[in-house]
Structures are given as C-alpha cells and as structure tokens.
C-alpha positions as MATLAB code, in Angstrom:
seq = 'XXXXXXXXXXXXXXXXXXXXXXXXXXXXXXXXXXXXXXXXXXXXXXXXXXXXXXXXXXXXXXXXXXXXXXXXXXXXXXXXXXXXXXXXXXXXXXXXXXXXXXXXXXXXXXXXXXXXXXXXXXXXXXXXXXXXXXXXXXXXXXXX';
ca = [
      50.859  148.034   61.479;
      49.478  147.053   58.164;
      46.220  145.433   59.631;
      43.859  147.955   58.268;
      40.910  148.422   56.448;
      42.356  150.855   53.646;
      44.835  148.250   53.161;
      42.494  145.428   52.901;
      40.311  147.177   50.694;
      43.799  148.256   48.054;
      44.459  144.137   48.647;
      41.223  142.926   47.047;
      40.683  145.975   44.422;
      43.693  144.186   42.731;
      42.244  140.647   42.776;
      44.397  139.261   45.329;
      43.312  137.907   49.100;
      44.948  138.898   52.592;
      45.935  137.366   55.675;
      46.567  139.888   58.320;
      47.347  139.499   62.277;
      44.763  141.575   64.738;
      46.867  142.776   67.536;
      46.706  145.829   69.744;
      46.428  148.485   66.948;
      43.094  147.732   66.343;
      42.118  146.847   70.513;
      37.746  146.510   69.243;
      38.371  143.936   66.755;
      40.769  141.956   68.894;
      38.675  141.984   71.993;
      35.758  141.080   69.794;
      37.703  137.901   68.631;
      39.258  136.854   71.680;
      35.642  136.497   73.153;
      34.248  134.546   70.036;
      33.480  130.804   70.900;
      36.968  129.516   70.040;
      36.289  126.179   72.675;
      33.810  124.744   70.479;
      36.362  125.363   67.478;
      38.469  122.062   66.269;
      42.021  122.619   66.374;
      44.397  121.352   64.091;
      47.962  121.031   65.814;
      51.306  121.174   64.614;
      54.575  119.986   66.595;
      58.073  121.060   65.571;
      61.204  121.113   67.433;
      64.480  123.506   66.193;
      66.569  125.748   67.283;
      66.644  123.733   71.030;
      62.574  124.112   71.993;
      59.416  122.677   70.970;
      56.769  124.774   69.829;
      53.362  123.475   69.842;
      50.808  125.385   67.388;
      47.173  124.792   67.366;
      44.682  126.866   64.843;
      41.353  127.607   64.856;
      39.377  129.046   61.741;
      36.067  129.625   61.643;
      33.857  132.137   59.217;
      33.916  135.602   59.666;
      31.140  136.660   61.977;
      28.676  139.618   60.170;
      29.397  142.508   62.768;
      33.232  142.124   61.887;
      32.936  145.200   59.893;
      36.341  144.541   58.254;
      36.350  144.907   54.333;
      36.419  141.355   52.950;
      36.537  139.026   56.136;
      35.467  135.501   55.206;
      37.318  133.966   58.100;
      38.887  134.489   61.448;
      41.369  132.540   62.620;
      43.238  131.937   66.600;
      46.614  130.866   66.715;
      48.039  129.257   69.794;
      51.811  128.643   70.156;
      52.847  126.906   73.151;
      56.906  126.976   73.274;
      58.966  124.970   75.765;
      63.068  125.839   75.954;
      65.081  124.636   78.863;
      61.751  123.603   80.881;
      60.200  126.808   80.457;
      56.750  127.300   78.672;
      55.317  130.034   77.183;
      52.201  131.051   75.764;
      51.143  133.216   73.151;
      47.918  133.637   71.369;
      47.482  135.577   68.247;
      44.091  136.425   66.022;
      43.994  136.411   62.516;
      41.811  137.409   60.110;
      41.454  136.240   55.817;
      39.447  137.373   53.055;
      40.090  133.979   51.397;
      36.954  131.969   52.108;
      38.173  128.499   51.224;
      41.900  128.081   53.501;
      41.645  125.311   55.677;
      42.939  125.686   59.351;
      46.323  123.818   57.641;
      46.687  126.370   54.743;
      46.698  129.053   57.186;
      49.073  127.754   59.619;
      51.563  127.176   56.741;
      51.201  131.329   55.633;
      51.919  132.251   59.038;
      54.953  130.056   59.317;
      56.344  131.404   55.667;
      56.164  134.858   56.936;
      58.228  134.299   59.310;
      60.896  132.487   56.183;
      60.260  135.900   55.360;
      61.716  137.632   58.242;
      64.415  135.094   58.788;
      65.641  135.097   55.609;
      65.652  138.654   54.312;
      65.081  140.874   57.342;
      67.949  138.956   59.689;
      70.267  138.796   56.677;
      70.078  142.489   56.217;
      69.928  143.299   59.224;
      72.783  141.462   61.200;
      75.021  140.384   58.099;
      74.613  143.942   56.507;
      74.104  145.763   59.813;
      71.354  148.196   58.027;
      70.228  148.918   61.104;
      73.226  150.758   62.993;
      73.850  152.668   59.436;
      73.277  156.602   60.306;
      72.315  157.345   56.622;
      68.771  157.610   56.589;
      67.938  160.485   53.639;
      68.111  160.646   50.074;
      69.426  158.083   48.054;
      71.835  157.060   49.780;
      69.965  153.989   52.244;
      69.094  152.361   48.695;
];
C-alpha cells in the first residue's frame, strides 16, 4: 500500500531512509526485480524455529540498478522464507527495496523481522484483545 514514490520522496525530504516491500501494487517494478540476477547474489541465511515450524530466511541485497526509476533506491533486496509446519513446506519470496546505501544483507533481514514485532505486538493486541475490528463505530470521534 505504502510502497510508492510520493511516499518515498516525503521519507527522504525529512532526512530519514525507507525500507519498503514491492508486491503486486506496483506489478513493473516487481517483475523487473524478480528477473534481476539474484543466482549470482550471496545469501545470508537465518534459521529460527517458534511457534511449532521452522522458517528458513535467506536475503539477497544488491545495489539498486539505474533504470529502477524509484526516488532514492540505493539497494534492492530478495527475501526468501522457506517455512516447514507439520511436514509441510512453503515458499514465499518477497522484493524489497532501500534508500539506505550502506545496510548489509543482515541489517535488512533484522528490519523486516521488527516489522513484523510491530504487527504482533500492537496490531494483534488491538485487534483480538480489544476486538477494534468487529466495533461498528467507524465516524467521528468516537473510534479514537
């Protein structure tokens, strides 16, 4: 939703850096990275194992190609997680892309995995423990 250029280019007017995900609302860009070299890529892997499966995450950064036409790419990133629950794998491949030119592969696997602390933490608390979701009220003050 949030992976666009306006809101890359707000990002770095106020001095900061982004990290965004490329998925289906923008279908050029992630076709264009899907078909960049990523075998020739090192990957550095991570292993964890919670919540009864193992998830197996590999990343792959490399600089930002010139055509990427994306305000402030310095680097593009592929994220492979490879998640095995009662015997069953799946696989699911994401594309990022950074304006900060000097994360490491590790740096950005670590800000993907806090964003989802993020969601965990304050998205499934209000959302199941509050049950903001089912509420009806949806106008004036009242949601805040």
């Amino acid at each position: 939703m949030h992976t666009q250029s306006d809101t890359a280019h707000v990002i770095l007017s106020r001095g900061a850096d982004y990290m965004m995900t490329v998925k289906g609302n923008m279908p050029t860009l992630c076709k264009q990275l899907k078909k960049l070299p990523w075998a020739a890529i090192p990957a550095v892997p991570a292993v964890s194992t919670d919540h009864g499966r193992r998830t197996r995450r590999t990343i792959k950064a490399a600089l930002a190609p010139a055509w990427i036409g994306f305000d402030g790419a310095a680097q593009v990133a592929q994220v492979r997680r490879t998640v095995t629950k009662k015997g069953r794998k799946t696989v699911e491949v994401v594309y990022l892309i950074t304006s900060d030119r000097h994360a490491d592969p590790a740096t950005l696997a670590a800000w993907v995995r806090s964003h989802w602390k993020i969601e965990n933490k304050l998205h499934w608390v209000r959302d199941v423990t509050y049950q903001e979701d089912k509420s009806l009220v949806r106008t004036g003050n009242a949601p805040a």
